[in-house]
Every structure is written in structure tokens, then in C-alpha cells.
Coordinates of C-alpha atoms in Angstrom, one line a residue:
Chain A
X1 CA 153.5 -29.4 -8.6
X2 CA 156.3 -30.9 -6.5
X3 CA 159.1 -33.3 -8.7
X4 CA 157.8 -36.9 -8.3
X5 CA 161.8 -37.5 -6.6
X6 CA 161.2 -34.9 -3.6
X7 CA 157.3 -36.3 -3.4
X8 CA 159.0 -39.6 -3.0
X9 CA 161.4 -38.7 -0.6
X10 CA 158.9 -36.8 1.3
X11 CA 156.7 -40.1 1.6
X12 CA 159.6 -42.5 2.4
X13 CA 160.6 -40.1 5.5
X14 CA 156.9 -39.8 6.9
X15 CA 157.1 -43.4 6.5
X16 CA 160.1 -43.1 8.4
X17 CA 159.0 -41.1 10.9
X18 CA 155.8 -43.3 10.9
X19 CA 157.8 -46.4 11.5
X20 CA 159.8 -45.0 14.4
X21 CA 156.6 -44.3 16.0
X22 CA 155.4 -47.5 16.2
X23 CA 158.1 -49.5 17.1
X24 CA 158.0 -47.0 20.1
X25 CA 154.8 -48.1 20.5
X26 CA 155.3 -51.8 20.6
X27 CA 158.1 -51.1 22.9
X28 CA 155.5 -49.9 25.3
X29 CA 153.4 -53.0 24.6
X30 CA 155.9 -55.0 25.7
X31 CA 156.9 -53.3 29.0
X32 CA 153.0 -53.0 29.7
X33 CA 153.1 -56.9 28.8
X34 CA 155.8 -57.6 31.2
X35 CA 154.8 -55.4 33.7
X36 CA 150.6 -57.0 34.0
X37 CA 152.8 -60.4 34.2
X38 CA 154.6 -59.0 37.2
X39 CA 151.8 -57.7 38.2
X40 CA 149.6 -61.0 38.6
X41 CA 152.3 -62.4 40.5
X42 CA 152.1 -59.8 43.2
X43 CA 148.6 -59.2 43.5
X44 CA 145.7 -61.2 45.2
X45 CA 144.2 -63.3 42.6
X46 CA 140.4 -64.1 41.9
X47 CA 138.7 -67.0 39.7
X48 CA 138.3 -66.7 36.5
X49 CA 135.8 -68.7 34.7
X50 CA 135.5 -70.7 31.5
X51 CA 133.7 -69.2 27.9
X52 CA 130.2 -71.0 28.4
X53 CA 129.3 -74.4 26.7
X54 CA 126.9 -73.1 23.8
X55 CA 126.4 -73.8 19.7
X56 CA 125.4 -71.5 17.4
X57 CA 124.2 -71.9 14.3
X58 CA 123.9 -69.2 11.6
X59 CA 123.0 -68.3 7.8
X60 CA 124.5 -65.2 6.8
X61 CA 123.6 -62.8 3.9
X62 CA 125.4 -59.6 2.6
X63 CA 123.6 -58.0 -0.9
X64 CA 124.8 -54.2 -2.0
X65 CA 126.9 -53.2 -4.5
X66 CA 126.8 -55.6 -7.0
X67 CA 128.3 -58.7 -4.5
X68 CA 126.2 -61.2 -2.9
X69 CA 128.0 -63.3 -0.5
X70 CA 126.0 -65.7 1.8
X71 CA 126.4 -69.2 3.5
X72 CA 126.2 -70.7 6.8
X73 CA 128.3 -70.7 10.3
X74 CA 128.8 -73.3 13.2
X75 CA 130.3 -72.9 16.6
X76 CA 130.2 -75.6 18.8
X77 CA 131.9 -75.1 22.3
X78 CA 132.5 -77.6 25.1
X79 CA 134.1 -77.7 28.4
X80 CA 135.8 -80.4 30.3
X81 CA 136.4 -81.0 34.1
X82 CA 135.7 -77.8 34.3
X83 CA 139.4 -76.5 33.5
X84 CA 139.6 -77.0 29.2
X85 CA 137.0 -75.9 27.2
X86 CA 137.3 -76.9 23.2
X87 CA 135.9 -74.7 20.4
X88 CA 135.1 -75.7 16.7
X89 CA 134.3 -73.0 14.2
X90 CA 133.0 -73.1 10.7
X91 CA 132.3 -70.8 8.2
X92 CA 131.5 -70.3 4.8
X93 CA 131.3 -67.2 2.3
X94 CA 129.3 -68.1 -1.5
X95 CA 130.5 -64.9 -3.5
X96 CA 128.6 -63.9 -6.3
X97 CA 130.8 -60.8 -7.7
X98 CA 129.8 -58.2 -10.4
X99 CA 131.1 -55.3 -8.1
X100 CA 132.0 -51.8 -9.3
X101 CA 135.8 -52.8 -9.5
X102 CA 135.2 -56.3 -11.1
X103 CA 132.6 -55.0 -14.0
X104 CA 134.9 -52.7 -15.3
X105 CA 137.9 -54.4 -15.6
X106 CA 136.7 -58.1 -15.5
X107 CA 133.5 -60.5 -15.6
X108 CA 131.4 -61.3 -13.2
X109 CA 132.9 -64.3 -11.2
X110 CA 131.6 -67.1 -8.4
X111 CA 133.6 -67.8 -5.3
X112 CA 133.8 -69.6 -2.6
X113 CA 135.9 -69.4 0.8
X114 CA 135.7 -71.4 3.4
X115 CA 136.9 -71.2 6.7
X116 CA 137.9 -73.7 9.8
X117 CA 138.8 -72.6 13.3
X118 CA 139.4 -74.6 16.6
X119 CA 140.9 -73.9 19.3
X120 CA 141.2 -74.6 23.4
X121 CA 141.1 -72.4 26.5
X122 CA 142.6 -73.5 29.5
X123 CA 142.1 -72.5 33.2
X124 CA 144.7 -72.9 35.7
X125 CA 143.8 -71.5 39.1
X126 CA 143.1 -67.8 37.9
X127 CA 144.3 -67.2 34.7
X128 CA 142.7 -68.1 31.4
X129 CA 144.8 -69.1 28.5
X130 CA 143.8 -69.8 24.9
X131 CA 145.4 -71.1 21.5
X132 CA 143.9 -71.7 18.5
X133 CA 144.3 -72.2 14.8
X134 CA 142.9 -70.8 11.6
X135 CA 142.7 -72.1 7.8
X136 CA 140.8 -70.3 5.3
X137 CA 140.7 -71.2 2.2
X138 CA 139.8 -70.2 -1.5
X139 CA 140.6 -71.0 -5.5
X140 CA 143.5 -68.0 -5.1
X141 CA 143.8 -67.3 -1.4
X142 CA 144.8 -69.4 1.3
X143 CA 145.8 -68.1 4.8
X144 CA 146.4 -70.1 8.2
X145 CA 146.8 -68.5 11.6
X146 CA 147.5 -69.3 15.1
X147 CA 147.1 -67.7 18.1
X148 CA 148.1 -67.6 21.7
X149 CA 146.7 -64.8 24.6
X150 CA 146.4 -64.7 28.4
X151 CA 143.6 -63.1 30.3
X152 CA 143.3 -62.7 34.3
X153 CA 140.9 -60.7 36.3
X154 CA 143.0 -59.1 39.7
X155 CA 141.5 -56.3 41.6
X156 CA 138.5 -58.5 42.8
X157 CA 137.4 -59.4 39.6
X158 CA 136.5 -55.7 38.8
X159 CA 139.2 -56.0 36.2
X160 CA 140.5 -57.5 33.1
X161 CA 143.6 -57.8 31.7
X162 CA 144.1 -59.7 28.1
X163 CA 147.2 -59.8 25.9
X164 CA 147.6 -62.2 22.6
X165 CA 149.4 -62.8 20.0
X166 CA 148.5 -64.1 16.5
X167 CA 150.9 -65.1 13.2
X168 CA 149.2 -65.5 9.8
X169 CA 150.6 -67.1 6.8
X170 CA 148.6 -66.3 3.0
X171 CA 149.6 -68.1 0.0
X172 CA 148.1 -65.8 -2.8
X173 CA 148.0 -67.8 -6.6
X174 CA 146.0 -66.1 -9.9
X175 CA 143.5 -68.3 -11.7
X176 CA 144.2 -66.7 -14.8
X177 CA 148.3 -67.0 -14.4
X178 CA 149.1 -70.3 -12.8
X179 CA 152.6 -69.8 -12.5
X180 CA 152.0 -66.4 -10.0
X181 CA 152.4 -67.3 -6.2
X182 CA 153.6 -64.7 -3.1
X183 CA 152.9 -65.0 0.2
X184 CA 152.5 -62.8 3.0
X185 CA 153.4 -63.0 6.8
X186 CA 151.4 -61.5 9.4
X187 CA 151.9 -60.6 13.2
X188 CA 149.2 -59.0 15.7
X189 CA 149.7 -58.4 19.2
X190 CA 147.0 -57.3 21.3
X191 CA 146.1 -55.8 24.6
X192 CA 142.9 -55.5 26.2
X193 CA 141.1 -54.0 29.7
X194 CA 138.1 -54.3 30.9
X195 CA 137.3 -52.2 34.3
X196 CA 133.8 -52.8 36.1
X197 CA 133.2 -48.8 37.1
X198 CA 129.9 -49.1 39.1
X199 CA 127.3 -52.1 39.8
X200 CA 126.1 -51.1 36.3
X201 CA 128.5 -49.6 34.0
X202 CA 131.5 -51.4 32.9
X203 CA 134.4 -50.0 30.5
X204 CA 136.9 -51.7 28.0
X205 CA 139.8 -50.8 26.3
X206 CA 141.6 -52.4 23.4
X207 CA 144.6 -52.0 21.7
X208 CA 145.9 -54.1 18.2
X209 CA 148.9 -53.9 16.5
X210 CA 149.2 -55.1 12.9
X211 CA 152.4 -56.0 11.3
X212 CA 152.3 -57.5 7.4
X213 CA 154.7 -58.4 5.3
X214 CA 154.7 -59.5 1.5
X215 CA 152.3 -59.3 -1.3
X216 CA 149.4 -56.8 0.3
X217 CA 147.6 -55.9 -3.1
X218 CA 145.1 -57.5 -4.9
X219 CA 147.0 -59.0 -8.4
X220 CA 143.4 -58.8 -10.3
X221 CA 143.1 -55.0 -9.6
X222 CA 144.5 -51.9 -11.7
X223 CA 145.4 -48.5 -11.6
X224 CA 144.5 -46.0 -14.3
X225 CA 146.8 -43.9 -16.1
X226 CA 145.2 -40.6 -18.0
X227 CA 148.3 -38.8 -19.2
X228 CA 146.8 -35.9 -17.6
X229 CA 143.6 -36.0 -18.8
X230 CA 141.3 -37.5 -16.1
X231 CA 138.2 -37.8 -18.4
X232 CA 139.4 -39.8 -20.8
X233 CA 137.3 -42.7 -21.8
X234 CA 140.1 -44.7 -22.8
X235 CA 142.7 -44.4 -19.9
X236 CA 145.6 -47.0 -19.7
X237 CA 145.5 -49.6 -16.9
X238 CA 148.3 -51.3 -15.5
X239 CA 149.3 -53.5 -12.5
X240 CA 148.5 -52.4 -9.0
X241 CA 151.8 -52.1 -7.1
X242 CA 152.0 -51.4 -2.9
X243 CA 154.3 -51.5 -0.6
X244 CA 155.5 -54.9 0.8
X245 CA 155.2 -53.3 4.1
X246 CA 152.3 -52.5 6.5
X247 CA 152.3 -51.7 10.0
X248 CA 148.9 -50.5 11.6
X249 CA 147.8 -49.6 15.2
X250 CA 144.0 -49.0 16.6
X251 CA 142.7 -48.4 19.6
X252 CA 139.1 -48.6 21.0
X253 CA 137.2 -47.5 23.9
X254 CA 133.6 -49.0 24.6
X255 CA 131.3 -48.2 27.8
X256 CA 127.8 -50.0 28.7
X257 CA 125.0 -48.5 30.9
X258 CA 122.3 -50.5 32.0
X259 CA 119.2 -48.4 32.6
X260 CA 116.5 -49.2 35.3
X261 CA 114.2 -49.5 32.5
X262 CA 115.5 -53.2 31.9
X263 CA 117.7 -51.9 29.1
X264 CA 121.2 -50.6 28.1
X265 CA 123.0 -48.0 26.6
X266 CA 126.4 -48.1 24.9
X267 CA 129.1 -46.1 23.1
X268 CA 131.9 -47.2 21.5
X269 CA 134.6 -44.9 19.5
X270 CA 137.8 -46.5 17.5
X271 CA 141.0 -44.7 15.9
X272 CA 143.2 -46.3 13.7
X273 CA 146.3 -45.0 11.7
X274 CA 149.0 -47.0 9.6
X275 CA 152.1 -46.9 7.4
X276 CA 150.3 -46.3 4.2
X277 CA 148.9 -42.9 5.4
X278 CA 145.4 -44.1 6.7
X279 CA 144.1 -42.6 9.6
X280 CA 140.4 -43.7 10.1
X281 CA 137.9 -43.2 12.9
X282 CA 134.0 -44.9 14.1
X283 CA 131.9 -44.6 16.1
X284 CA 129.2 -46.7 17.3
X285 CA 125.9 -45.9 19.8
X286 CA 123.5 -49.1 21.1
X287 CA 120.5 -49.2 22.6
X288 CA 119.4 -52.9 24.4
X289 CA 115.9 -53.4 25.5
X290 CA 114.5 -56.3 27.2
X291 CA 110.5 -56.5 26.1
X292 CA 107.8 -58.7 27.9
X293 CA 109.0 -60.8 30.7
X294 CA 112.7 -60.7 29.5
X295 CA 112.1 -63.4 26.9
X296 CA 112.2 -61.1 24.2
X297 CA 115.6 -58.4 23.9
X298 CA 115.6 -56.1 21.3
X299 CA 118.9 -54.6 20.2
X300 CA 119.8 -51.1 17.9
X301 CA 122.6 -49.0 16.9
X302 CA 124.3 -46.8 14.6
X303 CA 127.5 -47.0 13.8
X304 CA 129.6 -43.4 11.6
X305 CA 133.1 -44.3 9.8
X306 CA 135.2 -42.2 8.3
X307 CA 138.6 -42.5 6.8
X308 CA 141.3 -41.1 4.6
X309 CA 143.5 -42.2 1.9
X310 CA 146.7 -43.9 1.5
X311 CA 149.5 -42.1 0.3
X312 CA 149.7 -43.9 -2.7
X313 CA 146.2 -44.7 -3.2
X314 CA 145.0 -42.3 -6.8
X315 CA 141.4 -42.6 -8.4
X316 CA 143.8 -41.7 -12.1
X317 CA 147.5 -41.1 -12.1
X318 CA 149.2 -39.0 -14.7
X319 CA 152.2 -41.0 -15.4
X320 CA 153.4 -44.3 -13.3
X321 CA 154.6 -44.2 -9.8
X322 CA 156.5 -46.5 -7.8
X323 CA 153.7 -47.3 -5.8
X324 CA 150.1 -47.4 -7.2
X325 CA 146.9 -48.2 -5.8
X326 CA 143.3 -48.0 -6.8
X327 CA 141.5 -50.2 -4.1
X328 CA 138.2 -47.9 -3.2
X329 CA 138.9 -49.8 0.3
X330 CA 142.3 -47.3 0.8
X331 CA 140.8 -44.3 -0.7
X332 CA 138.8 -41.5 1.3
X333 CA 135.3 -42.5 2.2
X334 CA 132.5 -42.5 4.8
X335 CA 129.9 -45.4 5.5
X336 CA 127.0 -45.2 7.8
X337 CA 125.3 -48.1 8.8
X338 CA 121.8 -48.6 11.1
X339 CA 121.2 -51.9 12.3
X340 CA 118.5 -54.1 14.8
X341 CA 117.9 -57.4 16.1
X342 CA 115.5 -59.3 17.7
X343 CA 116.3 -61.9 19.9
X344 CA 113.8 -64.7 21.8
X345 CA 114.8 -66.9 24.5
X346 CA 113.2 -70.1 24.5
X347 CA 113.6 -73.9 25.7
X348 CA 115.0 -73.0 29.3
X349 CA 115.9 -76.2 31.3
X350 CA 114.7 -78.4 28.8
X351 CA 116.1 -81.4 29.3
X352 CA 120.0 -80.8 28.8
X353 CA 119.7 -77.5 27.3
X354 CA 120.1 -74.7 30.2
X355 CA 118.4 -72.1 27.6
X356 CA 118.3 -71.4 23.5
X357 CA 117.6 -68.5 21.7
X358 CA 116.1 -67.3 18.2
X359 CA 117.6 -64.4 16.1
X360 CA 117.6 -62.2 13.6
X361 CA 119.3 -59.4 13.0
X362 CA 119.4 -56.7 9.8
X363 CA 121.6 -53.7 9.4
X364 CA 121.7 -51.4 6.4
X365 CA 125.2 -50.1 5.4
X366 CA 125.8 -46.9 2.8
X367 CA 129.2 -46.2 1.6
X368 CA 129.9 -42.9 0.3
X369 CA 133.4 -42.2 -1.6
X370 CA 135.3 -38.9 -2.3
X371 CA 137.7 -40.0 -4.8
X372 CA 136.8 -43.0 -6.4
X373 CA 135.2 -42.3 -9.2
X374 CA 132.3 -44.7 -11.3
X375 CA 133.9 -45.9 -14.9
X376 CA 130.9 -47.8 -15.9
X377 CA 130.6 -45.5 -19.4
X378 CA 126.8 -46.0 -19.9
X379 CA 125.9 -45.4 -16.1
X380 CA 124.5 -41.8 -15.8
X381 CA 126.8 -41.5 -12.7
X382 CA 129.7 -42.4 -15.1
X383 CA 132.8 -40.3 -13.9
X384 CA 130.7 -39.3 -10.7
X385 CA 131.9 -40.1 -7.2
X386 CA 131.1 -43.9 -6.2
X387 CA 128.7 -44.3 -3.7
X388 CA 126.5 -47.8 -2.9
X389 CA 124.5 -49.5 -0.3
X390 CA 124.3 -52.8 1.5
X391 CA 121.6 -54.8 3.6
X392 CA 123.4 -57.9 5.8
X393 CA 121.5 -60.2 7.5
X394 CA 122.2 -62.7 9.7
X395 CA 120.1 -65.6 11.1
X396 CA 120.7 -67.8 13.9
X397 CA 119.8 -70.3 16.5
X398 CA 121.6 -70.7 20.0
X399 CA 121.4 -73.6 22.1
X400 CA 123.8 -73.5 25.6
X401 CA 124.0 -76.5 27.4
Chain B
X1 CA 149.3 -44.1 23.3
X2 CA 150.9 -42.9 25.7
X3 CA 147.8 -41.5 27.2
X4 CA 146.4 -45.5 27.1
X5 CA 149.4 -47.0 28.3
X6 CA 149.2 -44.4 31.4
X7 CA 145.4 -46.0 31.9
X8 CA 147.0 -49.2 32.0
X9 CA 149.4 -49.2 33.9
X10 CA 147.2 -47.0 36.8
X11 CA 145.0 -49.6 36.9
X12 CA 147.8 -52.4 37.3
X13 CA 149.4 -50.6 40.1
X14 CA 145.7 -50.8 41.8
X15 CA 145.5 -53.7 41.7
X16 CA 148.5 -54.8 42.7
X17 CA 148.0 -52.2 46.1
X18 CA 144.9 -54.4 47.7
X19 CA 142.5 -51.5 47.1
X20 CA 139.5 -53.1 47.9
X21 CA 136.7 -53.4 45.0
X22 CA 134.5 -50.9 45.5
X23 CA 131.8 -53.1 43.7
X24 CA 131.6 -56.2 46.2
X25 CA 130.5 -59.8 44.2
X26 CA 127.1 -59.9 45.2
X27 CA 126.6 -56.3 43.9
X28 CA 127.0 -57.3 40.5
X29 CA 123.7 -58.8 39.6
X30 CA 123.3 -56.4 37.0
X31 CA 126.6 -56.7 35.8
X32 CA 126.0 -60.4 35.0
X33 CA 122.6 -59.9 33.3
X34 CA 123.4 -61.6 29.3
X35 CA 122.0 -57.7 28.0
X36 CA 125.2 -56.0 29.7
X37 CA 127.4 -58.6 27.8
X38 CA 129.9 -56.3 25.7
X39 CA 129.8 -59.8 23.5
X40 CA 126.9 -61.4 23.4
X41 CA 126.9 -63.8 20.6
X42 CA 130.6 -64.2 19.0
X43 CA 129.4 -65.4 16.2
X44 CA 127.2 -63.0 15.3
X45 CA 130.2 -60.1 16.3
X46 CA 132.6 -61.9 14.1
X47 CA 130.6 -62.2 11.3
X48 CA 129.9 -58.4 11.6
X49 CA 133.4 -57.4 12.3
X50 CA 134.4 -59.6 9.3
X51 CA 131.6 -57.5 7.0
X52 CA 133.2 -53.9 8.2
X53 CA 137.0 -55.3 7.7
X54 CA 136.8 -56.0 4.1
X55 CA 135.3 -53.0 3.0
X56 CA 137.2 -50.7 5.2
X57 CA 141.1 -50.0 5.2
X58 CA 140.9 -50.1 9.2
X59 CA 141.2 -53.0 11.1
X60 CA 142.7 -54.5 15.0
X61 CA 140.4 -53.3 17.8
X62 CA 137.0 -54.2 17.0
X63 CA 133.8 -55.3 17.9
X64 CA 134.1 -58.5 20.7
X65 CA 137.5 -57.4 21.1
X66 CA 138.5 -57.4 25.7
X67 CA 135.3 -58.0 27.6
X68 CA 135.2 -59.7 30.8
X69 CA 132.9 -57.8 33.8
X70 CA 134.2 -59.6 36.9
X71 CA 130.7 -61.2 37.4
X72 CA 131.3 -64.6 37.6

């Protein structure tokens, strides 16, 4: 085994190397950024059109694991003169936690977040901008965000081209130390295409860049120290400790077929890599169907995810590092999740409503880990590889007006 | 990257040369149907999103992220 110095050196120039990379990479952002600008300036331009004037209503429910966490959420969007439409957003999480990391090193505990979002899009000639603002909030967690981003269809509307920019600030506090308080500071830029390909397949591209800086670890959550000897039932814990540094990069490509059959097809694939030595990859496959006289749409998919571990992430370290994680969230996994919906249009041009719709939706999740290991001593999987399932579901009503 | 940013800027030059659309606006019928939506119901995608970025050390790039089909 390598000396922990040259292990640590080894890291900090990936890192490096890592880091180099992606300021490349924003580089290129920003001349793509610039150049689209120019590029709307010289080109014929085409109308653009407002997000349409619709509420949803929904009750949300996610069980597996050990965590329940359920509650409602509202949007409500409106347009004006037809230039300025105004969105308000609501949404609420009720956590009920006796999950695999909190039962064995805590108690059970009750939460609840809740979350407010407005914001405004604006239509002048043919470009669409939008701002908007973000507070979330919880007993040890609070984070506000705003955002800015430009889209603009050029090429006779057979193209879109999207760009934004968000900055987060989290104020993070302990319940059980009222004198802890960091903060972290968060930028995301992001780029987006969509290209219409034929009168019935279109194709989008995305691109996001993550920057964060501050406190990124959970101050609850330990790492386990064995001296060596990873079956030990008594292993010493001590603080978490990561990086004050993150900087992450994904990009997606999704395409969507309609078939004559009154019914689409879709594929959607997503890498993403970061500074912490995670490289992950999905994959997603639909299938839309429209059933009886197009009231009813029925949609499916499967979705594969797969991802490897941080540098620093350990299920049991021998001695202390300068960096330690055990969050089963940056170790290596795979989930697989199956999911459908049913959808039923109803109320059309009734009175001011122009249509609403019923639905339901269910999708079953499994989450299968390779190196994070179950401590829960009188579990017969105790010292096995952790592996759970999840059902979400999500219920709601839409009314567009 | 590279590769995407290549993409990108192709399809910026096109438009910026008056190529005409090889999809005129009243071929895109289909294209406007709610079922070819790449984001049909935002809350719905956000909520889903949210479900897969808290368990998951990815993030950026996800569901109901672009859209727009020119079918307005």
C-alpha cells in the first residue's frame, strides 16, 4: 500500500488536473454564450411564445428505506398582456426519518422543509427571458437562490437556444449544537438546445455546470474508523470531513419519436463527472400512448443509473484522513427504477378553463450499493452490502386557463 | 465537450446562414401535440428530478432541463 503523503499528493494533482479541465470547459461556455448572443443579432428572428397559463396541484409520496417524506405542491402561472407571465411555486417535504444512516448512529427524527418559488418570464419581440427566486427552508438548512436565463428560437423556430445562470446561498445550523453555523455559496450556469429534426422527432441537448463552495457535508453524519479490522463491531466514529470545494459538469442528450400509432418513443442518456472523483451515467427509455379518443395518455419508462465513488468516500477507514466521507450517496452504486402514469383529460372549454387533467403516477426505485455496508448488528444482512427499495407517488390535478 | 460544443456552434452558424427550415410551420402538427412535450407537467418533472438528486451524487442536466419544439 501506497504512503498516505504520495496518496495525497496523487489526489490533489488529479484534482488539479481535474480543475484545469473545467475551467477550460466554462471557458467554452462562455464563448458559446457570447457567440449564440452574436448570433441572434445576425440571424432572422421568429416568435417565441409565453409558458402557458395553467395550476397544478399535487400530493406527493416517497416510502423506501426507512424515510417517508410526503406533502403537497402548488404552481399557479399567469400571463399578462401577453408579454409577462408570473409563476408562484410551493412545496412542501414531511420527513419521517429512521433511514439506514440515521438508525445507526442516531434516532429516528421528524422534519419538515418547505419551499417557495416565484418568478417572471418576459417576452420582448423574440426572445424569452426569465428570473426568479428560491427560499427553502428547514430547522438546520436554509438556502435561497436566484436565477436569470435567455432562451430564443432562430432558424425558423426549428431551434432553441437557452443559457442561465443561478447563485444559491445555504445557511447550515445543528439542532443539537446551537452555536455551529457555515454556509455555502453556489453557482450553475447552463446551456441548453433543442433542434426540431423532422415533422416528428425533435432532439435536445443540455449542459450544467456546478460550482460550490463551503460546508458540502452533512455535520450529523460519520465515518468509521476500524484500525484495520473492518469487522469489528465496535469501530470508532468520528466527524465527516470533505472538501470545501466542488465543481461538477453533466451533459444530456434526449430524442422523442412520435409513432403513427398515436404514441411516442423516447431515449434520454446523461454523463456527469466532478471534482470529488464521481463519474456517473443514466439512462432513461419512455413509451407515451394516447388510449380511447385521446382523453386518456398513458405514460412508461425505465430509467438505469450507475455511478462511482468519490475519492475520499470509504465504507471503514484504517486510520484518519484529511478528507473523510461515508455518505452512501458518494459511494459506488446502481439504482433502477420502472415507473407509469395515467393521465385523463377532462373539463375542455368549460367555462374559463381551456382544459384540466387527472393524474397519477407511481414508479418503483431499487438502489443497490457496492461498498456501503449495513451496521444494523441484529439485521441478518449486518455487514452485507446495503441495498433498499422505494415506491414514489405523485398525485395531481391540472387546470389551464 | 468539445464534441458538444462543436454541435452547438454548427447549429448557430445555420442559423445564422438563412438555411431555410426544412420543417415549414404548418408541418408541425405533430410536433405540437402535448404527448411530444419533452416536459409535460413541470411539476411533476421537478418533483421527480428532486427524488433522483438527493439520493444520487449526480446532479445539473436533468429531466425538464432545454425543451422548446418550434411549434408555436
Amino acid at each position: 500500500m501506497a504512503p498516505e503523503s504520495a496518496k495525497a499528493e496523487v489526489v490533489v494533482a488529479t484534482n488539479t488536473m481535474i480543475r484545469l479541465k473545467q475551467l477550460f470547459s466554462l471557458f467554452v461556455s462562455a464563448c458559446l454564450i457570447t457567440a449564440s448572443t452574436l448570433s441572434f443579432l445576425v440571424s432572422e428572428s421568429y416568435a417565441a411564445v409565453l409558458p402557458e397559463d395553467r395550476t397544478d396541484l399535487m400530493v406527493h409520496n416517497y416510502e423506501g428505506g426507512g424515510l417517508t417524506v410526503n406533502g403537497p405542491a402548488l404552481l399557479v402561472r399567469k400571463s399578462f398582456a401577453d408579454t409577462v407571465s408570473v409563476r408562484v411555486n410551493y412545496y412542501v417535504d414531511n420527513i419521517t426519518s429512521a433511514s439506514i444512516d440515521v438508525v445507526t448512529t442516531a434516532s429516528k427524527y421528524n422534519e419538515f422543509r418547505e419551499e417557495f418559488s416565484t418568478g417572471v418570464d418576459y417576452l420582448y419581440e423574440s426572445t424569452l427571458f426569465n428570473a426568479g427566486f428560491t427560499k427553502s427552508d428547514e430547522n438546520d438548512y436554509n438556502a435561497s437562490t436566484f436565477n436569470f436565463g435567455v432562451a430564443q428560437e432562430v432558424f425558423g423556430g426549428l431551434t432553441t437556444v437557452s443559457m442561465g445562470y443561478a447563485h444559491g446561498q445555504d445557511i447550515i445550523t445543528m439542532v443539537t449544537d446551537l452555536t455551529f453555523e457555515e454556509d455555502v455559496a453556489r453557482d450553475q450556469f447552463t446551456l441548453g438546445i433543442s433542434q426540431v429534426l423532422t415533422k416528428s422527432f425533435i432532439l435536445s441537448g443540455s449542459y450544467e455546470a456546478i460550482s460550490d463552495q463551503g460546508f458540502l457535508n452533512n455535520p450529523y453524519r460519520s465515518a468509521r474508523i476500524d484500525g484495520g479490522n473492518p469487522l469489528t463491531i465496535n469501530s470508532a466514529t468520528v466527524p465527516e470531513v470533505y472538501p470545501e470545494t466542488r465543481r461538477s459538469q453533466a451533459v444530456s442528450v434526449t430524442g422523442k419519436q412520435y409513432l403513427p400509432i398515436k404514441g411516442t418513443i423516447s431515449g434520454s442518456v446523461r454523463y456527469f463527472t466532478d471534482t470529488w472523483g464521481i463519474t456517473a451515467q443514466n439512462i432513461e427509455l419512455g413509451y407515451s400512448q394516447y388510449l380511447g379518443s385521446q382523453s386518456w395518455i398513458i405514460d412508461t419508462h425505465v430509467r438505469f443509473y450507475n455511478q462511482g465513488k468519490a475519492t475520499f468516500y470509504e465504507d471503514s477507514f484504517v486510520s484518519p484522513q484529511r478528507y473523510m466521507a461515508r455518505d452512501k450517496e458518494l459511494s459506488k452504486f446502481k439504482s433502477y427504477g420502472v415507473g407509469a402514469s395515467v393521465s385523463y383529460k377532462f373539463l375542455e372549454d368549460w367555462y374559463f378553463l381551456d382544459k384540466s387533467s387527472a393524474n397519477l403516477s407511481v414508479e418503483y426505485l431499487q438502489f443497490d450499493y457496492d461498498n456501503f455496508t449495513d451496521l444494523r448488528v441484529n439485521e441478518s444482512t449486518y455487514l452485507k452490502p446495503y441495498s433498499f427499495n422505494a415506491v414514489v407517488i405523485e398525485a395531481f390535478l391540472s387546470l389551464w386557463y | 465537450m468539445a464534441r458538444l460544443s462543436l454541435i452547438i456552434i454548427s447549429f448557430i452558424f445555420l442559423s445564422a446562414c438563412g438555411i431555410e427550415p426544412w420543417v415549414k410551420p404548418y408541418e408541425r402538427e405533430i410536433l405540437a401535440d402535448p404527448i411530444m412535450s419533452l416536459s409535460r407537467d413541470p411539476v411533476a418533472d421537478n418533483y421527480r428530478q428532486h427524488v433522483y438528486d438527493t439520493r444520487e451524487g449526480a446532479r445539473g442536466a436533468g429531466i425538464s432541463q432545454g425543451g422548446g419544439c418550434g411549434c408555436n
